[in-house]
Short mmCIF file of N, CA and C in Angstrom, two decimals:
data_model
loop_
_atom_site.label_atom_id
_atom_site.label_comp_id
_atom_site.label_asym_id
_atom_site.label_seq_id
_atom_site.Cartn_x
_atom_site.Cartn_y
_atom_site.Cartn_z
N MET A 2 14.89 -21.87 -14.10
CA MET A 2 14.94 -20.64 -13.35
C MET A 2 14.69 -19.46 -14.30
N ALA A 3 13.77 -18.62 -13.90
CA ALA A 3 13.45 -17.44 -14.70
C ALA A 3 14.45 -16.32 -14.40
N THR A 4 14.75 -15.54 -15.42
CA THR A 4 15.64 -14.39 -15.26
C THR A 4 15.00 -13.18 -15.95
N LYS A 5 15.65 -12.05 -15.85
CA LYS A 5 15.16 -10.81 -16.45
C LYS A 5 14.87 -10.99 -17.94
N THR A 6 15.67 -11.79 -18.63
CA THR A 6 15.50 -11.96 -20.07
C THR A 6 14.21 -12.68 -20.44
N ASP A 7 13.56 -13.31 -19.47
CA ASP A 7 12.30 -14.01 -19.73
C ASP A 7 11.09 -13.06 -19.74
N PHE A 8 11.33 -11.80 -19.37
CA PHE A 8 10.24 -10.84 -19.23
C PHE A 8 10.47 -9.63 -20.13
N THR A 9 9.37 -8.99 -20.51
CA THR A 9 9.48 -7.73 -21.25
C THR A 9 9.99 -6.66 -20.28
N ASP A 10 10.43 -5.55 -20.82
CA ASP A 10 10.89 -4.45 -19.97
C ASP A 10 9.78 -3.99 -19.03
N GLN A 11 8.56 -3.91 -19.54
CA GLN A 11 7.43 -3.47 -18.73
C GLN A 11 7.13 -4.48 -17.61
N GLU A 12 7.19 -5.77 -17.92
CA GLU A 12 6.96 -6.79 -16.89
C GLU A 12 8.04 -6.73 -15.82
N TRP A 13 9.30 -6.57 -16.24
CA TRP A 13 10.40 -6.50 -15.27
C TRP A 13 10.24 -5.26 -14.37
N GLU A 14 9.83 -4.16 -14.98
CA GLU A 14 9.59 -2.95 -14.19
C GLU A 14 8.50 -3.19 -13.15
N SER A 15 7.46 -3.90 -13.53
CA SER A 15 6.38 -4.22 -12.58
C SER A 15 6.89 -5.11 -11.45
N LEU A 16 7.71 -6.09 -11.80
CA LEU A 16 8.27 -6.96 -10.77
C LEU A 16 9.10 -6.15 -9.77
N GLN A 17 9.94 -5.26 -10.28
CA GLN A 17 10.78 -4.43 -9.41
C GLN A 17 9.96 -3.43 -8.60
N LYS A 18 9.06 -2.76 -9.28
CA LYS A 18 8.26 -1.73 -8.61
C LYS A 18 7.37 -2.35 -7.53
N GLY A 19 6.93 -3.56 -7.76
CA GLY A 19 6.14 -4.25 -6.74
C GLY A 19 6.94 -4.50 -5.48
N VAL A 20 8.20 -4.85 -5.65
CA VAL A 20 9.08 -5.12 -4.50
C VAL A 20 9.29 -3.86 -3.68
N THR A 21 9.83 -2.83 -4.30
CA THR A 21 10.14 -1.61 -3.54
C THR A 21 8.87 -0.86 -3.16
N GLY A 22 7.88 -0.92 -4.01
CA GLY A 22 6.62 -0.24 -3.71
C GLY A 22 5.94 -0.81 -2.48
N ALA A 23 6.04 -2.12 -2.27
CA ALA A 23 5.43 -2.73 -1.09
C ALA A 23 6.04 -2.15 0.18
N GLY A 24 7.35 -2.03 0.21
CA GLY A 24 8.01 -1.44 1.38
C GLY A 24 7.65 0.02 1.54
N LEU A 25 7.63 0.75 0.45
CA LEU A 25 7.32 2.17 0.48
C LEU A 25 5.87 2.40 0.91
N LEU A 26 4.97 1.58 0.43
CA LEU A 26 3.55 1.70 0.80
C LEU A 26 3.37 1.54 2.31
N VAL A 27 4.03 0.55 2.89
CA VAL A 27 3.93 0.35 4.34
C VAL A 27 4.56 1.52 5.07
N SER A 28 5.70 1.98 4.61
CA SER A 28 6.38 3.10 5.25
C SER A 28 5.52 4.36 5.24
N LEU A 29 4.86 4.63 4.14
CA LEU A 29 4.04 5.84 4.02
C LEU A 29 2.72 5.74 4.77
N SER A 30 2.34 4.53 5.17
CA SER A 30 1.06 4.36 5.86
C SER A 30 1.07 5.00 7.24
N ASP A 31 2.24 5.12 7.85
CA ASP A 31 2.39 5.76 9.15
C ASP A 31 3.69 6.55 9.13
N ARG A 32 3.59 7.77 8.70
CA ARG A 32 4.80 8.57 8.43
C ARG A 32 5.30 9.27 9.67
N GLY A 33 6.55 9.05 9.93
CA GLY A 33 7.27 9.75 10.99
C GLY A 33 8.69 9.96 10.49
N PHE A 34 9.26 11.12 10.75
CA PHE A 34 10.56 11.47 10.19
C PHE A 34 11.62 10.42 10.50
N PHE A 35 11.80 10.08 11.77
CA PHE A 35 12.85 9.12 12.14
C PHE A 35 12.46 7.70 11.76
N ASP A 36 11.16 7.41 11.79
CA ASP A 36 10.70 6.09 11.38
C ASP A 36 11.06 5.80 9.93
N THR A 37 10.98 6.83 9.10
CA THR A 37 11.28 6.67 7.68
C THR A 37 12.70 6.16 7.48
N PHE A 38 13.64 6.67 8.24
CA PHE A 38 15.03 6.21 8.13
C PHE A 38 15.16 4.75 8.55
N LYS A 39 14.50 4.39 9.64
CA LYS A 39 14.54 3.00 10.10
C LYS A 39 13.92 2.07 9.05
N GLU A 40 12.82 2.50 8.49
CA GLU A 40 12.11 1.68 7.52
C GLU A 40 12.90 1.55 6.21
N ALA A 41 13.52 2.64 5.78
CA ALA A 41 14.36 2.58 4.57
C ALA A 41 15.54 1.65 4.80
N GLY A 42 16.11 1.72 5.99
CA GLY A 42 17.22 0.83 6.33
C GLY A 42 16.78 -0.63 6.34
N SER A 43 15.59 -0.88 6.83
CA SER A 43 15.05 -2.24 6.85
C SER A 43 14.85 -2.76 5.44
N LEU A 44 14.32 -1.92 4.56
CA LEU A 44 14.13 -2.30 3.17
C LEU A 44 15.47 -2.64 2.52
N ALA A 45 16.45 -1.78 2.70
CA ALA A 45 17.77 -2.01 2.11
C ALA A 45 18.41 -3.28 2.66
N LYS A 46 18.29 -3.50 3.93
CA LYS A 46 18.85 -4.71 4.56
C LYS A 46 18.19 -5.97 4.02
N HIS A 47 16.87 -5.91 3.88
CA HIS A 47 16.15 -7.08 3.37
C HIS A 47 16.55 -7.38 1.92
N LEU A 48 16.71 -6.34 1.12
CA LEU A 48 17.15 -6.53 -0.27
C LEU A 48 18.55 -7.15 -0.30
N ALA A 49 19.44 -6.65 0.54
CA ALA A 49 20.81 -7.17 0.57
C ALA A 49 20.83 -8.64 1.00
N GLN A 50 20.02 -9.00 1.98
CA GLN A 50 19.96 -10.39 2.43
C GLN A 50 19.41 -11.29 1.33
N ALA A 51 18.39 -10.83 0.62
CA ALA A 51 17.81 -11.63 -0.46
C ALA A 51 18.80 -11.79 -1.60
N LYS A 52 19.56 -10.74 -1.87
CA LYS A 52 20.56 -10.77 -2.94
C LYS A 52 21.61 -11.84 -2.66
N GLN A 53 21.95 -11.99 -1.40
CA GLN A 53 22.98 -12.97 -1.02
C GLN A 53 22.43 -14.37 -0.78
N GLY A 54 21.21 -14.47 -0.22
CA GLY A 54 20.81 -15.78 0.27
C GLY A 54 19.52 -16.39 -0.23
N SER A 55 18.81 -15.74 -1.12
CA SER A 55 17.55 -16.32 -1.57
C SER A 55 17.81 -17.57 -2.41
N SER A 56 16.96 -18.56 -2.23
CA SER A 56 17.07 -19.77 -3.04
C SER A 56 16.54 -19.54 -4.46
N SER A 57 15.84 -18.44 -4.67
CA SER A 57 15.29 -18.10 -5.99
C SER A 57 16.24 -17.18 -6.74
N GLY A 58 16.68 -17.61 -7.90
CA GLY A 58 17.52 -16.77 -8.74
C GLY A 58 16.81 -15.50 -9.16
N LEU A 59 15.51 -15.59 -9.40
CA LEU A 59 14.74 -14.42 -9.79
C LEU A 59 14.73 -13.39 -8.65
N VAL A 60 14.51 -13.85 -7.44
CA VAL A 60 14.51 -12.95 -6.29
C VAL A 60 15.90 -12.33 -6.11
N ARG A 61 16.95 -13.11 -6.26
CA ARG A 61 18.30 -12.56 -6.15
C ARG A 61 18.52 -11.47 -7.20
N GLU A 62 18.06 -11.70 -8.41
CA GLU A 62 18.23 -10.71 -9.48
C GLU A 62 17.40 -9.45 -9.20
N LEU A 63 16.19 -9.63 -8.71
CA LEU A 63 15.36 -8.47 -8.37
C LEU A 63 15.95 -7.67 -7.21
N ALA A 64 16.60 -8.34 -6.30
CA ALA A 64 17.19 -7.67 -5.13
C ALA A 64 18.39 -6.81 -5.50
N GLU A 65 18.90 -6.95 -6.70
CA GLU A 65 20.05 -6.15 -7.15
C GLU A 65 19.65 -4.76 -7.62
N MET A 66 18.37 -4.46 -7.64
CA MET A 66 17.89 -3.19 -8.19
C MET A 66 18.38 -2.00 -7.39
N HIS A 67 18.41 -0.88 -8.06
CA HIS A 67 18.74 0.40 -7.45
C HIS A 67 17.58 1.34 -7.73
N GLY A 68 17.18 2.09 -6.74
CA GLY A 68 16.05 3.00 -6.90
C GLY A 68 14.76 2.32 -6.53
N THR A 69 13.71 3.12 -6.48
CA THR A 69 12.41 2.59 -6.05
C THR A 69 11.38 2.53 -7.17
N GLY A 70 11.64 3.27 -8.24
CA GLY A 70 10.62 3.37 -9.29
C GLY A 70 9.65 4.52 -9.02
N PHE A 71 9.88 5.24 -7.91
CA PHE A 71 9.04 6.37 -7.55
C PHE A 71 9.93 7.59 -7.36
N GLY A 72 9.39 8.77 -7.66
CA GLY A 72 10.13 10.00 -7.44
C GLY A 72 9.97 10.49 -6.01
N LEU A 73 10.80 11.41 -5.60
CA LEU A 73 10.76 11.93 -4.24
C LEU A 73 9.43 12.61 -3.90
N ALA A 74 8.81 13.21 -4.88
CA ALA A 74 7.57 13.95 -4.64
C ALA A 74 6.32 13.14 -4.94
N THR A 75 6.46 11.84 -5.11
CA THR A 75 5.30 11.00 -5.42
C THR A 75 4.36 10.97 -4.21
N SER A 76 3.10 11.22 -4.45
CA SER A 76 2.12 11.26 -3.36
C SER A 76 1.86 9.85 -2.83
N PRO A 77 1.46 9.74 -1.57
CA PRO A 77 1.12 8.42 -1.01
C PRO A 77 0.03 7.71 -1.81
N GLU A 78 -0.92 8.46 -2.31
CA GLU A 78 -2.00 7.86 -3.11
C GLU A 78 -1.45 7.24 -4.40
N THR A 79 -0.52 7.95 -5.02
CA THR A 79 0.10 7.44 -6.25
C THR A 79 0.94 6.21 -5.95
N VAL A 80 1.69 6.24 -4.84
CA VAL A 80 2.49 5.08 -4.45
C VAL A 80 1.58 3.87 -4.27
N GLU A 81 0.48 4.06 -3.58
CA GLU A 81 -0.45 2.93 -3.36
C GLU A 81 -1.00 2.41 -4.67
N ARG A 82 -1.52 3.30 -5.48
CA ARG A 82 -2.14 2.87 -6.75
C ARG A 82 -1.13 2.16 -7.65
N GLU A 83 0.04 2.77 -7.83
CA GLU A 83 1.04 2.20 -8.73
C GLU A 83 1.65 0.91 -8.16
N THR A 84 1.80 0.83 -6.85
CA THR A 84 2.34 -0.39 -6.25
C THR A 84 1.36 -1.55 -6.45
N LEU A 85 0.11 -1.32 -6.16
CA LEU A 85 -0.87 -2.40 -6.29
C LEU A 85 -1.04 -2.82 -7.75
N GLU A 86 -1.00 -1.85 -8.67
CA GLU A 86 -1.04 -2.18 -10.10
C GLU A 86 0.19 -3.00 -10.50
N ALA A 87 1.36 -2.60 -10.01
CA ALA A 87 2.60 -3.31 -10.33
C ALA A 87 2.55 -4.74 -9.78
N LEU A 88 2.04 -4.90 -8.57
CA LEU A 88 1.96 -6.25 -7.98
C LEU A 88 1.00 -7.14 -8.78
N ARG A 89 -0.11 -6.59 -9.20
CA ARG A 89 -1.06 -7.39 -9.99
C ARG A 89 -0.44 -7.76 -11.35
N SER A 90 0.24 -6.81 -11.97
CA SER A 90 0.91 -7.08 -13.25
C SER A 90 2.03 -8.10 -13.08
N ALA A 91 2.80 -7.96 -12.00
CA ALA A 91 3.89 -8.90 -11.73
C ALA A 91 3.34 -10.31 -11.53
N LYS A 92 2.26 -10.40 -10.78
CA LYS A 92 1.63 -11.71 -10.55
C LYS A 92 1.19 -12.34 -11.86
N ALA A 93 0.56 -11.56 -12.72
CA ALA A 93 0.10 -12.07 -14.01
C ALA A 93 1.28 -12.52 -14.87
N ALA A 94 2.35 -11.73 -14.88
CA ALA A 94 3.54 -12.09 -15.66
C ALA A 94 4.15 -13.39 -15.14
N LEU A 95 4.24 -13.52 -13.84
CA LEU A 95 4.81 -14.74 -13.26
C LEU A 95 3.91 -15.95 -13.53
N GLU A 96 2.61 -15.77 -13.41
CA GLU A 96 1.69 -16.88 -13.68
C GLU A 96 1.83 -17.39 -15.11
N SER A 97 2.08 -16.46 -16.04
CA SER A 97 2.16 -16.88 -17.43
C SER A 97 3.56 -17.33 -17.85
N LYS A 98 4.60 -16.72 -17.29
CA LYS A 98 5.95 -17.00 -17.78
C LYS A 98 6.83 -17.80 -16.83
N ALA A 99 6.53 -17.72 -15.54
CA ALA A 99 7.39 -18.42 -14.55
C ALA A 99 6.57 -18.79 -13.32
N PRO A 100 5.57 -19.64 -13.49
CA PRO A 100 4.70 -19.97 -12.37
C PRO A 100 5.43 -20.57 -11.17
N GLY A 101 6.55 -21.21 -11.41
CA GLY A 101 7.33 -21.77 -10.32
C GLY A 101 7.99 -20.71 -9.44
N GLU A 102 8.04 -19.48 -9.91
CA GLU A 102 8.66 -18.38 -9.15
C GLU A 102 7.64 -17.53 -8.40
N LEU A 103 6.34 -17.76 -8.64
CA LEU A 103 5.32 -16.91 -8.04
C LEU A 103 5.36 -16.96 -6.52
N ASP A 104 5.46 -18.13 -5.93
CA ASP A 104 5.48 -18.22 -4.47
C ASP A 104 6.72 -17.53 -3.89
N SER A 105 7.86 -17.69 -4.53
CA SER A 105 9.08 -17.03 -4.05
C SER A 105 8.94 -15.52 -4.12
N TYR A 106 8.38 -15.01 -5.20
CA TYR A 106 8.17 -13.57 -5.35
C TYR A 106 7.19 -13.07 -4.30
N ARG A 107 6.08 -13.78 -4.17
CA ARG A 107 5.05 -13.40 -3.20
C ARG A 107 5.65 -13.33 -1.79
N GLN A 108 6.40 -14.35 -1.42
CA GLN A 108 7.01 -14.40 -0.10
C GLN A 108 8.00 -13.25 0.08
N PHE A 109 8.82 -13.00 -0.92
CA PHE A 109 9.81 -11.92 -0.89
C PHE A 109 9.13 -10.58 -0.66
N VAL A 110 8.11 -10.28 -1.41
CA VAL A 110 7.42 -9.00 -1.31
C VAL A 110 6.74 -8.84 0.05
N VAL A 111 6.05 -9.87 0.50
CA VAL A 111 5.35 -9.78 1.78
C VAL A 111 6.35 -9.67 2.93
N GLU A 112 7.46 -10.38 2.85
CA GLU A 112 8.49 -10.26 3.88
C GLU A 112 9.05 -8.84 3.94
N ILE A 113 9.25 -8.23 2.79
CA ILE A 113 9.72 -6.83 2.77
C ILE A 113 8.69 -5.92 3.43
N ALA A 114 7.44 -6.07 3.07
CA ALA A 114 6.39 -5.24 3.65
C ALA A 114 6.35 -5.41 5.17
N ARG A 115 6.41 -6.63 5.65
CA ARG A 115 6.38 -6.89 7.09
C ARG A 115 7.63 -6.36 7.79
N SER A 116 8.77 -6.53 7.15
CA SER A 116 10.03 -6.06 7.72
C SER A 116 10.00 -4.54 7.90
N VAL A 117 9.51 -3.84 6.91
CA VAL A 117 9.40 -2.39 7.00
C VAL A 117 8.40 -2.01 8.10
N GLY A 118 7.30 -2.74 8.17
CA GLY A 118 6.30 -2.46 9.20
C GLY A 118 6.81 -2.66 10.61
N GLU A 119 7.74 -3.57 10.78
CA GLU A 119 8.29 -3.86 12.11
C GLU A 119 9.50 -3.00 12.45
N ALA A 120 9.99 -2.22 11.52
CA ALA A 120 11.22 -1.46 11.72
C ALA A 120 11.09 -0.35 12.76
N ALA A 121 9.92 0.22 12.88
CA ALA A 121 9.72 1.31 13.84
C ALA A 121 8.43 1.04 14.61
N GLY A 122 8.42 1.39 15.86
CA GLY A 122 7.23 1.16 16.67
C GLY A 122 6.10 2.09 16.29
N GLY A 123 4.89 1.69 16.65
CA GLY A 123 3.71 2.52 16.40
C GLY A 123 3.17 2.31 15.00
N GLY A 124 1.96 2.77 14.80
CA GLY A 124 1.35 2.70 13.48
C GLY A 124 0.92 1.33 13.04
N GLU A 125 0.78 0.42 14.00
CA GLU A 125 0.49 -0.97 13.64
C GLU A 125 -0.79 -1.13 12.81
N THR A 126 -1.82 -0.38 13.15
CA THR A 126 -3.09 -0.51 12.43
C THR A 126 -2.94 -0.09 10.98
N ALA A 127 -2.34 1.06 10.75
CA ALA A 127 -2.16 1.56 9.37
C ALA A 127 -1.21 0.66 8.60
N GLU A 128 -0.14 0.22 9.24
CA GLU A 128 0.82 -0.65 8.56
C GLU A 128 0.22 -2.01 8.26
N SER A 129 -0.56 -2.54 9.18
CA SER A 129 -1.24 -3.83 8.93
C SER A 129 -2.18 -3.74 7.75
N ALA A 130 -2.89 -2.62 7.65
CA ALA A 130 -3.80 -2.42 6.52
C ALA A 130 -3.03 -2.35 5.20
N ALA A 131 -1.88 -1.70 5.21
CA ALA A 131 -1.05 -1.62 4.00
C ALA A 131 -0.51 -3.00 3.62
N ILE A 132 -0.07 -3.76 4.61
CA ILE A 132 0.43 -5.11 4.34
C ILE A 132 -0.69 -5.98 3.77
N GLU A 133 -1.88 -5.84 4.29
CA GLU A 133 -3.05 -6.59 3.79
C GLU A 133 -3.30 -6.24 2.32
N LYS A 134 -3.15 -4.98 1.94
CA LYS A 134 -3.34 -4.59 0.53
C LYS A 134 -2.30 -5.26 -0.35
N VAL A 135 -1.07 -5.33 0.12
CA VAL A 135 0.01 -5.99 -0.63
C VAL A 135 -0.33 -7.47 -0.81
N GLU A 136 -0.71 -8.11 0.29
CA GLU A 136 -1.03 -9.55 0.23
C GLU A 136 -2.22 -9.80 -0.70
N SER A 137 -3.21 -8.94 -0.62
CA SER A 137 -4.40 -9.09 -1.45
C SER A 137 -4.07 -8.97 -2.94
N ALA A 138 -3.19 -8.04 -3.29
CA ALA A 138 -2.81 -7.85 -4.70
C ALA A 138 -2.08 -9.07 -5.25
N LEU A 139 -1.46 -9.84 -4.38
CA LEU A 139 -0.70 -11.01 -4.82
C LEU A 139 -1.47 -12.33 -4.73
N ARG A 140 -2.69 -12.28 -4.25
CA ARG A 140 -3.50 -13.51 -4.15
C ARG A 140 -4.04 -13.93 -5.49
#
């Protein structure tokens, strides 16, 4: 089982930022004031569930994070660029250091993106496109 100590600080940051960034990217794809609260709640709930019940120790450890890795004033374009970069870096780190954890990480991130997308009605086209970008970065 891989843990934080198996990765450099930069790799761990990419793993974390990929997780929260995926949810944030989907949330920002169709912005609505009240939707944002529902989507943030969905992200937090999904992290809490993974922390308690994931079969992957790495996923449980990643789910313990606090913060998103993004500032409040981060533009949607920056969130997209940095999230996709983080996901590609996370994938590369997992392929080289913990290939057995790649599928668990991929599933965790995509589930978060989908959960956020389903949290509020409307915006399906934009949210689907954002989820596709997340999935593509992890292929």
